[in-house]
Short mmCIF file of C-alpha atoms in Angstrom, two decimals:
data_model
loop_
_atom_site.label_atom_id
_atom_site.label_comp_id
_atom_site.label_asym_id
_atom_site.label_seq_id
_atom_site.Cartn_x
_atom_site.Cartn_y
_atom_site.Cartn_z
CA UNK A 5 -14.34 -28.44 -9.83
CA UNK A 6 -16.78 -26.34 -10.60
CA UNK A 7 -16.17 -25.08 -6.74
CA UNK A 8 -13.18 -24.15 -7.51
CA UNK A 9 -14.00 -21.93 -10.53
CA UNK A 10 -16.78 -20.79 -8.65
CA UNK A 11 -14.51 -20.02 -5.76
CA UNK A 12 -12.32 -18.12 -8.14
CA UNK A 13 -14.21 -16.37 -10.01
CA UNK A 14 -16.08 -14.73 -6.69
CA UNK A 15 -12.57 -13.73 -5.09
CA UNK A 16 -11.71 -11.77 -7.92
CA UNK A 17 -14.86 -10.36 -7.62
CA UNK A 18 -14.00 -9.58 -3.77
CA UNK A 19 -11.28 -7.77 -4.94
CA UNK A 20 -11.52 -5.55 -7.80
CA UNK A 21 -11.49 -2.59 -7.38
CA UNK A 22 -14.26 -0.07 -9.05
CA UNK A 23 -13.07 3.47 -10.52
CA UNK A 24 -15.39 5.56 -8.00
CA UNK A 25 -13.92 3.34 -4.89
CA UNK A 26 -10.26 4.13 -6.50
CA UNK A 27 -11.31 7.72 -6.95
CA UNK A 28 -12.67 8.22 -3.30
CA UNK A 29 -9.45 6.06 -1.59
CA UNK A 30 -6.81 8.81 -3.49
CA UNK A 31 -9.04 11.36 -2.72
CA UNK A 32 -7.75 10.59 0.95
CA UNK A 33 -4.22 10.29 0.17
CA UNK A 34 -1.23 12.28 1.76
CA UNK A 35 -1.71 15.02 -0.08
CA UNK A 36 -4.88 15.54 0.06
CA UNK A 37 -4.24 15.88 3.49
CA UNK A 38 -1.09 18.41 3.39
CA UNK A 39 -4.11 20.57 2.07
CA UNK A 40 -6.30 19.85 4.68
CA UNK A 41 -3.47 21.23 7.08
CA UNK A 42 -2.91 24.62 4.84
CA UNK A 43 -7.21 24.42 5.70
CA UNK A 44 -7.31 23.86 8.62
CA UNK A 45 -4.48 26.37 8.89
CA UNK A 46 -5.74 29.55 7.34
CA UNK A 47 -9.22 29.30 9.36
CA UNK A 48 -6.66 29.29 12.37
CA UNK A 49 -5.02 32.41 11.52
CA UNK A 50 -8.36 33.41 10.61
CA UNK A 51 -9.85 33.06 14.26
CA UNK A 52 -6.71 34.19 15.76
CA UNK A 53 -6.47 37.49 14.01
CA UNK A 54 -9.90 37.74 15.24
CA UNK A 55 -9.04 36.77 18.71
CA UNK A 56 -6.42 39.52 18.90
CA UNK A 57 -8.30 42.21 18.21
CA UNK A 58 -10.76 42.01 20.64
CA UNK A 59 -10.52 43.01 24.71
CA UNK A 60 -7.34 41.98 26.15
CA UNK A 61 -7.50 41.40 29.79
CA UNK A 62 -3.77 41.53 32.56
CA UNK A 63 -2.86 40.91 35.58
CA UNK A 64 0.31 40.88 37.01
CA UNK A 65 2.05 41.76 40.53
CA UNK A 66 5.31 43.64 40.77
CA UNK A 67 7.62 43.39 43.69
CA UNK A 68 10.01 46.43 44.49
CA UNK A 69 12.80 46.95 47.83
CA UNK A 70 14.85 49.60 47.65
CA UNK A 71 17.48 49.88 50.07
CA UNK A 72 18.93 52.97 51.23
CA UNK A 73 15.62 54.39 50.86
CA UNK A 74 14.78 58.32 51.44
CA UNK A 75 12.83 59.86 54.19
CA UNK A 76 10.04 59.81 52.11
CA UNK A 77 9.56 56.65 50.49
CA UNK A 78 9.37 52.48 51.23
CA UNK A 79 11.95 50.00 51.44
CA UNK A 80 9.60 47.81 50.26
CA UNK A 81 6.45 48.18 47.44
CA UNK A 82 4.17 45.51 46.75
CA UNK A 83 1.55 45.43 44.41
CA UNK A 84 -1.07 43.89 41.93
CA UNK A 85 -3.03 45.08 39.02
CA UNK A 86 -5.58 43.93 36.32
CA UNK A 87 -5.27 45.71 32.84
CA UNK A 88 -8.45 46.16 29.85
CA UNK A 89 -6.93 47.36 27.18
CA UNK A 90 -8.80 48.36 23.82
CA UNK A 91 -8.00 49.11 20.15
CA UNK A 92 -11.30 51.25 19.45
CA UNK A 93 -9.76 52.50 16.08
CA UNK A 94 -7.05 51.43 14.24
CA UNK A 95 -7.56 52.65 10.67
CA UNK A 96 -8.94 49.98 9.23
CA UNK A 97 -6.19 47.85 9.51
CA UNK A 98 -8.28 45.26 11.58
CA UNK A 99 -11.18 45.35 9.21
CA UNK A 100 -8.73 44.61 6.10
CA UNK A 101 -6.26 42.56 7.62
CA UNK A 102 -9.24 40.23 8.73
CA UNK A 103 -11.03 39.98 4.97
CA UNK A 104 -7.61 39.19 4.06
CA UNK A 105 -7.16 36.27 6.24
CA UNK A 106 -10.94 35.45 5.12
CA UNK A 107 -9.58 35.41 1.25
CA UNK A 108 -6.70 33.09 1.97
CA UNK A 109 -8.93 30.45 3.88
CA UNK A 110 -11.40 30.64 0.53
CA UNK A 111 -8.54 30.17 -1.15
CA UNK A 112 -7.11 27.29 0.76
CA UNK A 113 -11.22 25.68 0.63
CA UNK A 114 -10.92 25.61 -3.07
CA UNK A 115 -7.22 24.71 -3.25
CA UNK A 116 -8.74 21.75 -1.48
CA UNK A 117 -11.32 21.19 -3.38
CA UNK A 118 -9.53 21.69 -6.55
CA UNK A 119 -7.23 18.87 -6.19
CA UNK A 120 -9.40 16.40 -5.30
CA UNK A 121 -10.30 16.89 -8.48
CA UNK A 122 -7.20 16.53 -9.72
CA UNK A 123 -6.38 13.59 -8.34
CA UNK A 124 -9.88 12.56 -9.80
CA UNK A 125 -8.95 12.74 -13.57
CA UNK A 126 -5.46 11.65 -12.97
CA UNK A 127 -7.24 8.30 -11.55
CA UNK A 128 -9.50 8.03 -13.86
CA UNK A 129 -6.95 8.07 -17.08
CA UNK A 130 -4.78 4.97 -15.28
CA UNK A 131 -8.08 3.70 -14.66
CA UNK A 132 -8.97 3.49 -18.33
CA UNK A 133 -5.43 3.11 -20.12
CA UNK A 134 -5.39 -0.08 -17.69
CA UNK A 135 -8.17 -1.41 -19.49
CA UNK A 136 -7.38 -0.44 -22.71
CA UNK A 137 -3.60 -2.52 -21.74
CA UNK A 138 -5.93 -5.29 -20.48
CA UNK A 139 -8.01 -5.66 -23.14
CA UNK A 140 -5.14 -5.70 -25.33
CA UNK A 141 -3.50 -8.70 -23.68
CA UNK A 142 -6.51 -10.41 -23.84
CA UNK A 143 -6.00 -10.23 -28.13
CA UNK A 144 -2.79 -10.72 -28.09
CA UNK A 145 -3.14 -13.90 -25.82
CA UNK A 146 -5.90 -14.98 -28.35
CA UNK A 147 -3.57 -14.31 -31.00
CA UNK A 148 -1.36 -16.95 -29.53
CA UNK A 149 -3.84 -20.04 -28.90
CA UNK A 150 -4.69 -19.34 -32.51
CA UNK A 151 -0.42 -18.98 -33.75
CA UNK A 152 0.10 -22.30 -31.25
CA UNK A 153 -2.24 -24.82 -32.84
CA UNK A 154 -1.97 -23.29 -36.63
CA UNK A 155 2.14 -24.31 -35.21
CA UNK A 156 1.12 -28.06 -34.16
CA UNK A 157 -0.21 -28.66 -37.21
CA UNK A 158 2.45 -27.13 -39.49
CA UNK A 159 4.73 -29.36 -37.63
CA UNK A 160 2.66 -32.17 -37.83
CA UNK A 161 2.56 -31.23 -41.71
CA UNK A 162 6.19 -30.98 -41.48
CA UNK A 163 6.84 -34.73 -40.47
CA UNK A 164 4.51 -35.30 -43.25
CA UNK A 165 6.50 -33.46 -45.28
CA UNK A 166 3.96 -31.63 -46.78
CA UNK A 167 5.23 -28.01 -45.71
CA UNK A 168 8.42 -26.34 -46.09
CA UNK A 169 11.06 -25.91 -42.39
CA UNK A 170 10.15 -21.95 -42.82
CA UNK A 171 6.76 -22.26 -42.00
CA UNK A 172 7.24 -23.56 -39.01
CA UNK A 173 10.09 -21.45 -38.43
CA UNK A 174 7.81 -18.54 -39.17
CA UNK A 175 5.35 -19.49 -37.32
CA UNK A 176 7.41 -20.29 -34.09
CA UNK A 177 8.84 -15.89 -34.63
CA UNK A 178 5.43 -15.33 -34.48
CA UNK A 179 4.36 -16.91 -30.94
CA UNK A 180 8.20 -15.26 -29.99
CA UNK A 181 6.90 -11.86 -30.34
CA UNK A 182 3.74 -12.69 -29.91
CA UNK A 183 5.49 -13.78 -25.85
CA UNK A 184 6.66 -9.76 -26.12
CA UNK A 185 4.12 -7.68 -27.08
CA UNK A 186 2.04 -9.70 -24.29
CA UNK A 187 5.08 -8.72 -21.87
CA UNK A 188 5.46 -4.84 -22.67
CA UNK A 189 1.83 -4.33 -21.75
CA UNK A 190 2.24 -6.49 -18.52
CA UNK A 191 4.92 -4.00 -17.65
CA UNK A 192 3.16 -0.91 -18.60
CA UNK A 193 0.03 -2.04 -16.84
CA UNK A 194 2.18 -2.73 -13.59
CA UNK A 195 3.56 0.89 -14.28
CA UNK A 196 0.24 2.41 -14.28
CA UNK A 197 -0.78 -0.10 -11.28
CA UNK A 198 2.48 1.26 -9.59
CA UNK A 199 1.16 4.69 -9.45
CA UNK A 200 -2.12 3.94 -8.93
CA UNK A 201 -1.05 2.28 -5.73
CA UNK A 202 1.09 5.36 -4.94
CA UNK A 203 -2.26 7.03 -5.43
CA UNK A 204 -4.94 5.13 -3.87
CA UNK A 205 -2.18 3.36 -1.13
CA UNK A 206 -4.54 0.52 -2.44
CA UNK A 207 -3.02 -2.75 -3.85
CA UNK A 208 -4.18 -3.19 -7.27
CA UNK A 209 -5.48 -6.96 -7.94
CA UNK A 210 -8.40 -6.92 -10.54
CA UNK A 211 -10.24 -4.05 -11.95
CA UNK A 212 -13.99 -3.69 -11.85
CA UNK A 213 -15.41 -2.30 -15.19
CA UNK A 214 -17.12 1.16 -14.98
CA UNK A 215 -17.93 3.74 -17.49
CA UNK A 216 -18.08 8.17 -16.76
CA UNK A 217 -21.97 9.36 -17.85
CA UNK A 218 -21.53 10.24 -21.34
CA UNK A 219 -22.31 14.71 -20.89
CA UNK A 220 -25.25 15.91 -22.31
CA UNK A 221 -26.53 20.04 -21.21
CA UNK A 222 -23.54 20.08 -18.81
CA UNK A 223 -23.31 23.89 -18.25
CA UNK A 224 -19.61 24.41 -16.98
CA UNK A 225 -19.30 26.43 -14.14
CA UNK A 226 -16.22 28.01 -12.55
CA UNK A 227 -12.87 25.93 -11.33
CA UNK A 228 -11.87 25.72 -8.04
CA UNK A 229 -8.27 26.55 -8.96
CA UNK A 230 -9.87 29.71 -10.79
CA UNK A 231 -12.01 30.92 -7.48
CA UNK A 232 -9.12 30.17 -5.24
CA UNK A 233 -6.78 33.36 -7.35
CA UNK A 234 -9.58 35.44 -7.53
CA UNK A 235 -9.72 34.91 -3.57
CA UNK A 236 -5.87 35.48 -3.28
CA UNK A 237 -5.90 38.71 -5.58
CA UNK A 238 -8.34 40.02 -3.33
CA UNK A 239 -6.54 38.71 -0.22
CA UNK A 240 -3.42 40.62 -1.72
CA UNK A 241 -5.78 44.44 -2.56
CA UNK A 242 -7.02 44.18 1.54
CA UNK A 243 -2.51 43.73 2.43
CA UNK A 244 -2.46 46.94 0.48
CA UNK A 245 -5.26 48.73 2.52
CA UNK A 246 -3.59 47.76 5.67
CA UNK A 247 -0.35 49.71 4.56
CA UNK A 248 -2.30 52.35 3.73
CA UNK A 249 -3.75 52.32 7.20
CA UNK A 250 -0.81 53.88 8.98
CA UNK A 251 -1.97 56.92 7.48
CA UNK A 252 -5.42 57.07 9.45
CA UNK A 253 -5.28 57.54 13.54
CA UNK A 254 -5.13 55.04 16.11
CA UNK A 255 -6.62 55.36 19.54
CA UNK A 256 -6.65 52.50 22.09
CA UNK A 257 -8.42 52.52 25.65
CA UNK A 258 -7.02 51.25 28.76
CA UNK A 259 -8.25 50.40 31.99
CA UNK A 260 -5.60 49.91 34.37
CA UNK A 261 -6.40 49.18 38.60
CA UNK A 262 -4.15 48.41 41.11
CA UNK A 263 -3.66 47.74 44.62
CA UNK A 264 -0.64 49.05 46.37
CA UNK A 265 1.20 47.48 49.77
CA UNK A 266 4.28 49.28 51.31
CA UNK A 267 6.96 47.93 53.96
CA UNK A 268 9.52 50.11 56.19
CA UNK A 269 7.26 53.73 54.89
CA UNK A 270 9.93 56.42 55.86
CA UNK A 271 6.30 58.95 55.69
CA UNK A 272 4.69 57.00 58.77
CA UNK A 273 7.87 57.49 60.79
CA UNK A 274 7.91 60.53 60.16
CA UNK A 275 3.93 60.31 61.73
CA UNK A 276 2.87 63.50 59.84
CA UNK A 277 -0.97 63.44 60.47
CA UNK A 278 -3.93 63.07 57.18
CA UNK A 279 -0.97 61.86 55.53
CA UNK A 280 -1.47 58.60 53.81
CA UNK A 281 -0.27 56.26 50.63
CA UNK A 282 -2.52 55.47 48.06
CA UNK A 283 -3.37 52.15 48.19
CA UNK A 284 -5.52 51.63 45.30
CA UNK A 285 -5.41 53.65 41.88
CA UNK A 286 -7.85 53.27 39.04
CA UNK A 287 -6.14 55.04 35.40
CA UNK A 288 -7.51 55.39 32.31
CA UNK A 289 -5.90 55.77 29.69
CA UNK A 290 -7.09 57.25 25.83
CA UNK A 291 -4.01 56.40 23.78
CA UNK A 292 -4.36 58.69 20.09
CA UNK A 293 -1.46 58.50 17.58
CA UNK A 294 -0.97 59.13 13.86
CA UNK A 295 1.59 58.82 12.06
CA UNK A 296 2.45 62.19 9.79
CA UNK A 297 5.73 61.44 7.89
CA UNK A 298 7.34 58.46 6.85
CA UNK A 299 8.99 59.54 3.63
CA UNK A 300 6.52 57.82 1.53
CA UNK A 301 7.52 54.47 2.85
CA UNK A 302 4.04 53.40 3.07
CA UNK A 303 2.98 54.59 0.01
CA UNK A 304 5.79 52.58 -1.33
CA UNK A 305 4.88 49.02 0.12
CA UNK A 306 1.71 49.52 -0.99
CA UNK A 307 3.06 49.98 -4.97
CA UNK A 308 5.09 46.97 -4.26
CA UNK A 309 2.21 44.72 -2.89
CA UNK A 310 -0.34 46.17 -5.55
CA UNK A 311 2.43 45.32 -8.21
CA UNK A 312 2.26 41.63 -7.03
CA UNK A 313 -1.39 41.88 -6.80
CA UNK A 314 -1.99 43.27 -10.75
CA UNK A 315 0.96 40.25 -11.85
CA UNK A 316 -1.45 37.32 -9.89
CA UNK A 317 -4.40 39.21 -11.62
CA UNK A 318 -3.13 38.99 -14.74
CA UNK A 319 -2.77 35.34 -14.36
CA UNK A 320 -5.83 35.45 -13.60
CA UNK A 321 -7.35 36.69 -16.70
CA UNK A 322 -4.50 33.81 -19.02
CA UNK A 323 -6.16 31.26 -16.96
CA UNK A 324 -9.86 32.18 -17.49
CA UNK A 325 -8.95 31.92 -21.40
CA UNK A 326 -7.17 29.10 -21.01
CA UNK A 327 -10.37 27.80 -18.97
CA UNK A 328 -12.44 28.12 -22.03
CA UNK A 329 -10.61 26.76 -24.72
CA UNK A 330 -9.77 23.78 -22.98
CA UNK A 331 -13.80 23.17 -22.76
CA UNK A 332 -14.03 24.15 -26.09
CA UNK A 333 -11.58 21.16 -27.33
CA UNK A 334 -12.98 18.68 -24.53
CA UNK A 335 -15.93 18.42 -26.81
CA UNK A 336 -13.80 18.65 -29.18
CA UNK A 337 -12.26 15.53 -27.88
CA UNK A 338 -15.35 13.65 -27.12
CA UNK A 339 -16.50 14.21 -31.21
CA UNK A 340 -13.03 12.97 -31.74
CA UNK A 341 -13.83 9.98 -29.94
CA UNK A 342 -16.41 9.23 -31.09
CA UNK A 343 -15.68 9.49 -34.75
CA UNK A 344 -12.88 7.31 -34.44
CA UNK A 345 -14.48 4.72 -32.00
CA UNK A 346 -17.18 4.30 -35.29
CA UNK A 347 -13.97 3.78 -37.70
CA UNK A 348 -12.90 1.65 -35.14
CA UNK A 349 -15.99 -0.44 -35.18
CA UNK A 350 -16.07 -0.76 -38.71
CA UNK A 351 -12.25 -1.76 -38.56
CA UNK A 352 -13.21 -4.43 -36.56
CA UNK A 353 -15.92 -6.10 -38.05
CA UNK A 354 -13.39 -5.85 -41.83
CA UNK A 355 -10.69 -7.09 -40.28
CA UNK A 356 -12.75 -10.05 -38.14
CA UNK A 357 -14.95 -11.29 -41.76
CA UNK A 358 -11.45 -10.90 -43.57
CA UNK A 359 -9.38 -12.60 -41.03
CA UNK A 360 -12.27 -16.36 -41.28
CA UNK A 361 -12.18 -16.50 -44.88
CA UNK A 362 -8.43 -16.58 -44.65
CA UNK A 363 -8.63 -18.79 -41.86
CA UNK A 364 -10.76 -21.08 -44.06
CA UNK A 365 -8.46 -21.07 -46.92
CA UNK A 366 -5.48 -21.45 -44.77
CA UNK A 367 -6.71 -24.10 -43.98
CA UNK A 368 -7.80 -25.19 -47.27
CA UNK A 369 -3.74 -24.84 -47.92
CA UNK A 370 -5.11 -22.28 -50.87
CA UNK A 371 -3.39 -19.32 -49.46
CA UNK A 372 0.20 -19.52 -47.53
CA UNK A 373 1.48 -18.28 -43.71
CA UNK A 374 2.10 -14.99 -44.80
CA UNK A 375 -1.24 -13.76 -45.82
CA UNK A 376 -2.59 -15.73 -42.46
CA UNK A 377 -0.35 -14.46 -40.44
CA UNK A 378 -1.54 -10.63 -42.06
CA UNK A 379 -4.94 -11.06 -41.74
CA UNK A 380 -3.96 -12.63 -37.80
CA UNK A 381 -2.10 -9.43 -37.56
CA UNK A 382 -5.18 -7.00 -38.93
CA UNK A 383 -7.45 -8.24 -36.97
CA UNK A 384 -5.85 -8.15 -33.41
CA UNK A 385 -4.77 -4.55 -34.69
CA UNK A 386 -7.97 -3.80 -35.02
CA UNK A 387 -8.95 -5.12 -31.58
CA UNK A 388 -6.19 -2.56 -29.89
CA UNK A 389 -7.15 0.43 -32.18
CA UNK A 390 -11.36 -0.71 -31.06
CA UNK A 391 -10.34 -0.61 -26.86
CA UNK A 392 -8.53 1.94 -27.97
CA UNK A 393 -11.01 3.85 -28.68
CA UNK A 394 -13.23 3.56 -26.04
CA UNK A 395 -10.76 3.85 -23.41
CA UNK A 396 -10.15 7.45 -25.35
CA UNK A 397 -13.18 8.59 -25.30
CA UNK A 398 -13.85 7.40 -22.19
CA UNK A 399 -10.80 9.82 -20.97
CA UNK A 400 -12.77 12.64 -22.82
CA UNK A 401 -15.52 12.26 -21.23
CA UNK A 402 -13.85 12.29 -17.93
CA UNK A 403 -11.74 16.05 -18.85
CA UNK A 404 -14.52 17.56 -20.09
CA UNK A 405 -15.72 16.73 -16.39
CA UNK A 406 -12.74 18.14 -15.18
CA UNK A 407 -12.77 21.32 -17.12
CA UNK A 408 -16.11 22.13 -16.76
CA UNK A 409 -15.57 22.19 -12.95
CA UNK A 410 -16.97 19.05 -11.68
CA UNK A 411 -15.53 16.28 -10.31
CA UNK A 412 -15.26 13.14 -11.98
CA UNK A 413 -16.78 10.23 -9.28
CA UNK A 414 -20.13 12.26 -9.11
CA UNK A 415 -20.39 10.89 -13.32
CA UNK A 416 -19.40 7.28 -12.70
CA UNK A 417 -22.16 4.32 -13.86
#
């Protein structure tokens, strides 16, 4: 029997999940993978853009047949070529395009970090709510045991005609109501467990007790979501500058080497001395172009993009103000939770003392069942309030770290 009990406790500990384990597992879920793919995409977009401005090498071959060929022409012309092309100047479009892609990549990095922190907060909130419910279920089960003991006692008294049937019925009703409350709590627990399973892809059997370190002298830093928006604002600015680049000169250098071979050559048939066709040729081209007039198309497009930038910048300013207020509220929530916990401790102590006194009096039949049930209900409610206060304090710690720009998983003990 002792071995069986040990194995049961040991197996429960093995399969129990800690808060840190759950967060780490959740940060590998499919939603995080989406942001990893987005980051990979923006990184490749930057590399592709950078590569597109490196010198380009093209090779090719041409086979041409002409029938009938003129007297000086060739019936067949075979050629092969290699060409190197490089953009020397493009009105700073290249620089602005690379900056745009780089800023989008930076934004994606911050988006990935932010979603991980979002998930950490969500997991922590669910975890502590489950702990609260679990404690409530334990209290209700203890209450049920006490009620069952009183039911057995009242049933004996009723058989001995020392109490009325009403008292027995009231206790039976209280037990039934407690069962209902337990089922409600179990259902709420299962709902949270289901959400946690979706986040972590882990079957939740039991929870290990872990807490969050109280934040002391923790200086807030900028949120990744804010950094991402800043990078996006900057990327739009570089996009606008690209449109402006159309008003500046573009200079392209190309060097093409070609080799030719001829068949059915009319020139050879004529037998003209010292006249030969070119068999190889190197052509260097420097192409300078500049747009002089486009009816204001580029400037209007730039104004449109700048309007988008201004809209996002205004949203960024609002978000920064919102973050500052959220940090203030998070600190106030911690203070409120501490006061609630202190009040709950006093209430729990008082209700426990009252219950012990009323329980003794009830056994001595000095007070009736109504007074006993009130004392028991107050005791259960005080325990529930205390458990909620404990959970609320832990959640307030988590929210502060989140709003201060930190990942909760780094502050778990």
